[in-house]
Amino acid sequence: MPAYSDLQPPRSVRIWEVFFAFQGSIVSVIAWRVAILTMLACGIVYWTRHNHVNPIANFGPEPFTFIGISISVFMSFRNSACYDRWWEARKQWGRLIVSARSLARELRGVVPAPDRDRILLGVCAYARSLRARLRGLDEARAASEWIGQDTDVLALPNPTNQILDRIGEHCSRLAVQGIVSEWRYMLLENRLTELCDVQASCERIRNTPLPFAYTLLIHRTTYLFCCLLPFGLATHLGWGTPILVTVVSYTFFGIDAIGDAIEDPFGETANDLPLDDIVKTIERELSPTVTAV
């Protein structure tokens, strides 16, 4: 994956790339489901043609049209909610970049190099620790790459927030010593508050998933619709049924899988936020002359 700051605007996509692009798609996730539905459709068509028995043939394809439209509407609502979570998380990490850059700019030329470097190292450790926290990984191990084995910080239940507390204490000492003025100290404190707000917002997104009952209803209805669809089409379409069932099941299962993928935007799949690249960007811009501990 390219560096976050090196990403280019999207280019026009060629037609063959649309059909044969697999990286970042959900084909690998839903392929087995679509294959099973296609084989089921083939079996139903074969059974109908040779035994002339179809328990729901008299209903025709019309009921499935109305049911499919209803399911599509509900799935669009769910995917919109999932995308809102993804986009909100992206905006919060954008705020983190802005706050980190602003903090570094306000420190340079005012705070002596040793103190400035210690604060910037703490911000780099905070970014890494927050990424680990949102992914359910070891926060202490992630932060230790920048601030060393500070057991007073890393042994606490919330090391990510404790890192900000230590940075705030250090800024407060600089103000007491007269190294930074009172109004500049308030600016620094505001930046730390913004970083803390980013953490709280991301934790809210991660710890408040969509209601399970709503997601379960969509899953069940989608599976039921796709399994019954071949029965409604076999008599009318014959061997064209498996083709239509493949397209419909790919679309429905694909939209459903995309919603599942972006509901938690902090993971490590291709459709999640590029947190690794964002953290590297923060580290590269905040510490051009600082060496990690």
Tab-separated table of C-alpha atoms in Angstrom:
chain	number	residue	atom	x	y	z
A	1	MET	CA	0.000	0.000	0.000
A	2	PRO	CA	1.435	3.420	-0.915
A	3	ALA	CA	2.213	5.998	1.730
A	4	TYR	CA	-0.792	8.038	2.814
A	5	SER	CA	0.712	11.331	1.635
A	6	ASP	CA	1.647	9.820	-1.728
A	7	LEU	CA	-1.862	8.776	-2.706
A	8	GLN	CA	-2.943	10.166	-6.060
A	9	PRO	CA	-6.413	11.266	-7.212
A	10	PRO	CA	-8.462	8.432	-8.696
A	11	ARG	CA	-7.928	7.804	-12.382
A	12	SER	CA	-10.406	6.581	-14.948
A	13	VAL	CA	-11.016	2.842	-14.711
A	14	ARG	CA	-10.812	0.657	-17.796
A	15	ILE	CA	-13.677	-1.697	-18.539
A	16	TRP	CA	-11.629	-4.879	-18.049
A	17	GLU	CA	-10.414	-3.620	-14.694
A	18	VAL	CA	-14.029	-3.371	-13.536
A	19	PHE	CA	-14.649	-7.067	-14.172
A	20	PHE	CA	-11.270	-8.482	-13.137
A	21	ALA	CA	-10.311	-6.308	-10.148
A	22	PHE	CA	-10.110	-8.428	-6.978
A	23	GLN	CA	-7.907	-6.392	-4.639
A	24	GLY	CA	-10.140	-4.427	-2.310
A	25	SER	CA	-13.304	-6.114	-3.599
A	26	ILE	CA	-15.593	-8.406	-1.623
A	27	VAL	CA	-15.514	-11.245	-4.194
A	28	SER	CA	-13.384	-13.485	-1.983
A	29	VAL	CA	-15.834	-13.005	0.905
A	30	ILE	CA	-19.052	-13.856	-0.942
A	31	ALA	CA	-17.782	-16.178	-3.703
A	32	TRP	CA	-18.748	-19.390	-1.892
A	33	ARG	CA	-22.251	-18.106	-1.158
A	34	VAL	CA	-22.840	-17.075	-4.770
A	35	ALA	CA	-21.483	-20.434	-5.959
A	36	ILE	CA	-23.846	-22.350	-3.671
A	37	LEU	CA	-26.838	-20.298	-4.849
A	38	THR	CA	-25.865	-20.870	-8.490
A	39	MET	CA	-25.617	-24.627	-7.970
A	40	LEU	CA	-28.950	-24.577	-6.118
A	41	ALA	CA	-30.539	-22.751	-9.056
A	42	CYS	CA	-29.141	-25.333	-11.503
A	43	GLY	CA	-30.511	-28.149	-9.368
A	44	ILE	CA	-33.959	-26.555	-9.134
A	45	VAL	CA	-34.128	-25.979	-12.911
A	46	TYR	CA	-33.098	-29.583	-13.552
A	47	TRP	CA	-35.669	-30.900	-11.059
A	48	THR	CA	-38.442	-28.708	-12.475
A	49	ARG	CA	-37.788	-29.727	-16.080
A	50	HIS	CA	-37.650	-33.456	-15.372
A	51	ASN	CA	-40.326	-33.793	-12.702
A	52	HIS	CA	-42.602	-30.879	-13.641
A	53	VAL	CA	-42.936	-30.066	-9.956
A	54	ASN	CA	-42.376	-26.599	-8.526
A	55	PRO	CA	-44.157	-25.796	-5.251
A	56	ILE	CA	-44.253	-22.024	-5.854
A	57	ALA	CA	-44.361	-21.883	-9.659
A	58	ASN	CA	-47.890	-20.466	-9.614
A	59	PHE	CA	-46.709	-17.347	-7.822
A	60	GLY	CA	-44.515	-16.277	-10.746
A	61	PRO	CA	-41.633	-13.791	-10.514
A	62	GLU	CA	-43.768	-10.751	-9.570
A	63	PRO	CA	-43.722	-11.251	-5.763
A	64	PHE	CA	-39.942	-11.531	-5.846
A	65	THR	CA	-39.762	-8.180	-7.629
A	66	PHE	CA	-41.579	-6.395	-4.814
A	67	ILE	CA	-39.686	-8.282	-2.100
A	68	GLY	CA	-36.352	-7.507	-3.785
A	69	ILE	CA	-37.159	-3.797	-3.930
A	70	SER	CA	-38.069	-3.782	-0.234
A	71	ILE	CA	-34.875	-5.564	0.740
A	72	SER	CA	-32.852	-3.147	-1.391
A	73	VAL	CA	-34.349	-0.175	0.439
A	74	PHE	CA	-33.569	-1.624	3.862
A	75	MET	CA	-30.040	-2.574	2.793
A	76	SER	CA	-29.427	0.938	1.485
A	77	PHE	CA	-30.433	2.368	4.874
A	78	ARG	CA	-28.034	0.033	6.656
A	79	ASN	CA	-25.161	0.723	4.280
A	80	SER	CA	-25.732	4.456	4.607
A	81	ALA	CA	-25.472	4.108	8.383
A	82	CYS	CA	-22.280	2.043	8.027
A	83	TYR	CA	-20.751	4.572	5.640
A	84	ASP	CA	-21.608	7.398	8.032
A	85	ARG	CA	-19.579	5.578	10.693
A	86	TRP	CA	-16.677	5.104	8.252
A	87	TRP	CA	-16.713	8.744	7.166
A	88	GLU	CA	-17.021	10.052	10.730
A	89	ALA	CA	-13.991	7.968	11.708
A	90	ARG	CA	-12.076	9.351	8.728
A	91	LYS	CA	-12.908	12.920	9.757
A	92	GLN	CA	-11.720	12.255	13.296
A	93	TRP	CA	-8.349	10.991	12.104
A	94	GLY	CA	-8.147	14.015	9.847
A	95	ARG	CA	-8.669	16.171	12.938
A	96	LEU	CA	-5.866	14.272	14.631
A	97	ILE	CA	-3.482	15.137	11.792
A	98	VAL	CA	-4.494	18.812	11.914
A	99	SER	CA	-4.123	19.010	15.699
A	100	ALA	CA	-0.755	17.243	15.648
A	101	ARG	CA	0.612	19.548	12.934
A	102	SER	CA	-0.685	22.624	14.746
A	103	LEU	CA	0.854	21.491	18.025
A	104	ALA	CA	4.223	20.925	16.360
A	105	ARG	CA	4.079	24.354	14.701
A	106	GLU	CA	3.266	26.083	17.983
A	107	LEU	CA	6.178	24.356	19.727
A	108	ARG	CA	8.914	25.031	17.202
A	109	GLY	CA	10.882	28.209	17.820
A	110	VAL	CA	9.367	28.695	21.278
A	111	VAL	CA	10.037	25.578	23.339
A	112	PRO	CA	13.651	24.379	23.736
A	113	ALA	CA	14.598	21.384	21.617
A	114	PRO	CA	14.764	18.753	24.419
A	115	ASP	CA	11.323	19.656	25.753
A	116	ARG	CA	9.859	20.060	22.267
A	117	ASP	CA	11.200	16.682	21.156
A	118	ARG	CA	9.792	14.992	24.236
A	119	ILE	CA	6.322	16.371	23.509
A	120	LEU	CA	6.489	15.426	19.824
A	121	LEU	CA	7.636	11.927	20.707
A	122	GLY	CA	4.639	11.696	23.005
A	123	VAL	CA	2.270	12.705	20.202
A	124	CYS	CA	3.784	10.060	17.910
A	125	ALA	CA	3.367	7.491	20.691
A	126	TYR	CA	-0.228	8.661	21.171
A	127	ALA	CA	-1.063	8.114	17.486
A	128	ARG	CA	0.374	4.605	17.552
A	129	SER	CA	-1.295	3.764	20.832
A	130	LEU	CA	-4.682	5.033	19.619
A	131	ARG	CA	-4.426	2.896	16.483
A	132	ALA	CA	-3.656	-0.164	18.616
A	133	ARG	CA	-6.505	0.627	21.020
A	134	LEU	CA	-9.056	0.863	18.220
A	135	ARG	CA	-7.859	-2.445	16.784
A	136	GLY	CA	-7.848	-4.243	20.115
A	137	LEU	CA	-4.052	-4.620	20.109
A	138	ASP	CA	-1.409	-4.006	22.773
A	139	GLU	CA	-1.322	-0.241	23.347
A	140	ALA	CA	1.735	-0.402	25.575
A	141	ARG	CA	3.791	-2.238	22.986
A	142	ALA	CA	2.770	0.180	20.239
A	143	ALA	CA	3.606	3.270	22.308
A	144	SER	CA	6.879	1.886	23.653
A	145	GLU	CA	8.478	2.250	20.223
A	146	TRP	CA	8.466	6.019	20.801
A	147	ILE	CA	8.559	6.578	24.560
A	148	GLY	CA	10.353	3.443	25.748
A	149	GLN	CA	9.234	1.263	28.621
A	150	ASP	CA	7.610	3.931	30.799
A	151	THR	CA	5.865	1.582	33.197
A	152	ASP	CA	4.074	4.436	34.987
A	153	VAL	CA	2.244	5.180	31.739
A	154	LEU	CA	2.001	1.877	29.923
A	155	ALA	CA	0.831	-0.227	32.870
A	156	LEU	CA	-2.389	1.763	33.326
A	157	PRO	CA	-5.780	0.636	31.914
A	158	ASN	CA	-5.847	3.469	29.362
A	159	PRO	CA	-2.247	4.111	28.231
A	160	THR	CA	-3.407	6.189	25.264
A	161	ASN	CA	-5.091	8.803	27.434
A	162	GLN	CA	-2.281	8.626	29.987
A	163	ILE	CA	0.207	9.642	27.306
A	164	LEU	CA	-1.805	12.840	26.757
A	165	ASP	CA	-1.891	13.418	30.509
A	166	ARG	CA	1.896	13.221	30.661
A	167	ILE	CA	2.243	15.625	27.743
A	168	GLY	CA	-0.141	18.006	29.505
A	169	GLU	CA	1.866	17.787	32.735
A	170	HIS	CA	5.057	18.574	30.840
A	171	CYS	CA	3.443	21.609	29.153
A	172	SER	CA	2.201	22.772	32.549
A	173	ARG	CA	5.722	22.605	33.986
A	174	LEU	CA	6.995	24.674	31.075
A	175	ALA	CA	4.375	27.292	31.880
A	176	VAL	CA	5.243	27.297	35.592
A	177	GLN	CA	8.934	27.700	34.736
A	178	GLY	CA	8.112	30.638	32.478
A	179	ILE	CA	9.430	28.929	29.339
A	180	VAL	CA	6.061	29.372	27.633
A	181	SER	CA	3.639	32.201	28.305
A	182	GLU	CA	0.184	31.647	29.749
A	183	TRP	CA	-1.645	32.280	26.489
A	184	ARG	CA	0.668	29.921	24.583
A	185	TYR	CA	0.143	27.281	27.251
A	186	MET	CA	-3.603	27.609	26.663
A	187	LEU	CA	-3.036	27.027	22.955
A	188	LEU	CA	-1.081	23.861	23.684
A	189	GLU	CA	-3.735	22.682	26.124
A	190	ASN	CA	-6.431	23.241	23.497
A	191	ARG	CA	-4.507	21.041	21.055
A	192	LEU	CA	-4.302	18.275	23.647
A	193	THR	CA	-8.026	18.604	24.276
A	194	GLU	CA	-8.640	18.170	20.542
A	195	LEU	CA	-6.539	15.001	20.547
A	196	CYS	CA	-8.481	13.692	23.533
A	197	ASP	CA	-11.755	14.446	21.759
A	198	VAL	CA	-10.583	12.441	18.736
A	199	GLN	CA	-9.939	9.443	20.963
A	200	ALA	CA	-13.367	9.711	22.612
A	201	SER	CA	-15.113	10.003	19.241
A	202	CYS	CA	-13.308	6.998	17.786
A	203	GLU	CA	-14.050	4.935	20.893
A	204	ARG	CA	-17.719	5.878	20.571
A	205	ILE	CA	-17.769	4.604	16.980
A	206	ARG	CA	-15.961	1.396	17.845
A	207	ASN	CA	-17.951	0.589	20.986
A	208	THR	CA	-21.403	1.403	19.564
A	209	PRO	CA	-22.103	-0.934	16.653
A	210	LEU	CA	-25.332	-0.957	14.698
A	211	PRO	CA	-28.180	-2.732	16.541
A	212	PHE	CA	-27.680	-6.475	16.141
A	213	ALA	CA	-31.385	-7.162	15.609
A	214	TYR	CA	-31.432	-4.816	12.607
A	215	THR	CA	-28.369	-6.417	11.043
A	216	LEU	CA	-29.686	-9.928	11.725
A	217	LEU	CA	-33.005	-9.095	10.056
A	218	ILE	CA	-31.224	-7.923	6.904
A	219	HIS	CA	-29.010	-11.034	6.826
A	220	ARG	CA	-31.913	-13.462	7.266
A	221	THR	CA	-34.142	-11.743	4.727
A	222	THR	CA	-31.366	-11.607	2.145
A	223	TYR	CA	-30.531	-15.304	2.501
A	224	LEU	CA	-34.206	-16.297	2.396
A	225	PHE	CA	-34.882	-14.203	-0.700
A	226	CYS	CA	-31.863	-15.531	-2.612
A	227	CYS	CA	-32.683	-19.137	-1.711
A	228	LEU	CA	-36.329	-18.851	-2.822
A	229	LEU	CA	-35.592	-16.832	-5.979
A	230	PRO	CA	-34.676	-19.885	-8.157
A	231	PHE	CA	-38.064	-21.501	-7.388
A	232	GLY	CA	-39.896	-18.434	-8.645
A	233	LEU	CA	-37.859	-18.157	-11.854
A	234	ALA	CA	-37.144	-21.755	-12.863
A	235	THR	CA	-40.450	-22.368	-14.666
A	236	HIS	CA	-40.386	-19.071	-16.568
A	237	LEU	CA	-36.654	-18.642	-17.377
A	238	GLY	CA	-35.430	-22.216	-17.542
A	239	TRP	CA	-31.633	-22.388	-17.746
A	240	GLY	CA	-31.453	-18.624	-17.666
A	241	THR	CA	-32.360	-18.848	-13.975
A	242	PRO	CA	-28.821	-19.637	-12.714
A	243	ILE	CA	-27.441	-16.591	-14.543
A	244	LEU	CA	-29.984	-14.218	-13.047
A	245	VAL	CA	-29.638	-15.806	-9.598
A	246	THR	CA	-25.852	-15.364	-9.777
A	247	VAL	CA	-26.175	-11.668	-10.611
A	248	VAL	CA	-28.835	-10.991	-7.986
A	249	SER	CA	-27.079	-12.948	-5.212
A	250	TYR	CA	-23.746	-11.303	-6.044
A	251	THR	CA	-25.371	-7.875	-5.772
A	252	PHE	CA	-27.292	-8.559	-2.562
A	253	PHE	CA	-24.544	-10.473	-0.783
A	254	GLY	CA	-21.996	-7.916	-1.983
A	255	ILE	CA	-23.891	-4.929	-0.615
A	256	ASP	CA	-24.438	-6.808	2.638
A	257	ALA	CA	-20.727	-7.690	2.908
A	258	ILE	CA	-19.665	-4.106	2.182
A	259	GLY	CA	-21.842	-2.932	5.060
A	260	ASP	CA	-20.212	-5.478	7.367
A	261	ALA	CA	-16.745	-4.391	6.208
A	262	ILE	CA	-17.141	-0.658	6.806
A	263	GLU	CA	-19.239	-0.898	9.982
A	264	ASP	CA	-15.966	-1.137	11.918
A	265	PRO	CA	-13.654	1.287	10.061
A	266	PHE	CA	-10.593	0.653	12.241
A	267	GLY	CA	-9.690	-2.844	11.036
A	268	GLU	CA	-6.922	-3.939	8.702
A	269	THR	CA	-8.861	-4.992	5.600
A	270	ALA	CA	-8.606	-3.228	2.255
A	271	ASN	CA	-11.809	-1.225	2.798
A	272	ASP	CA	-10.956	-0.003	6.302
A	273	LEU	CA	-9.286	3.315	7.028
A	274	PRO	CA	-5.544	3.456	6.163
A	275	LEU	CA	-4.558	4.014	9.798
A	276	ASP	CA	-1.038	2.689	9.256
A	277	ASP	CA	-0.361	5.294	6.578
A	278	ILE	CA	-1.965	8.090	8.607
A	279	VAL	CA	0.196	7.234	11.629
A	280	LYS	CA	3.315	7.158	9.444
A	281	THR	CA	2.402	10.583	8.089
A	282	ILE	CA	2.140	11.988	11.617
A	283	GLU	CA	5.454	10.439	12.617
A	284	ARG	CA	7.223	11.694	9.498
A	285	GLU	CA	5.960	15.277	9.853
A	286	LEU	CA	6.339	15.616	13.624
A	287	SER	CA	9.765	14.089	13.995
A	288	PRO	CA	12.014	15.033	11.051
A	289	THR	CA	14.943	15.504	13.436
A	290	VAL	CA	13.820	13.343	16.367
A	291	THR	CA	15.046	9.803	16.945
A	292	ALA	CA	12.682	7.341	18.560
A	293	VAL	CA	13.637	5.943	21.946
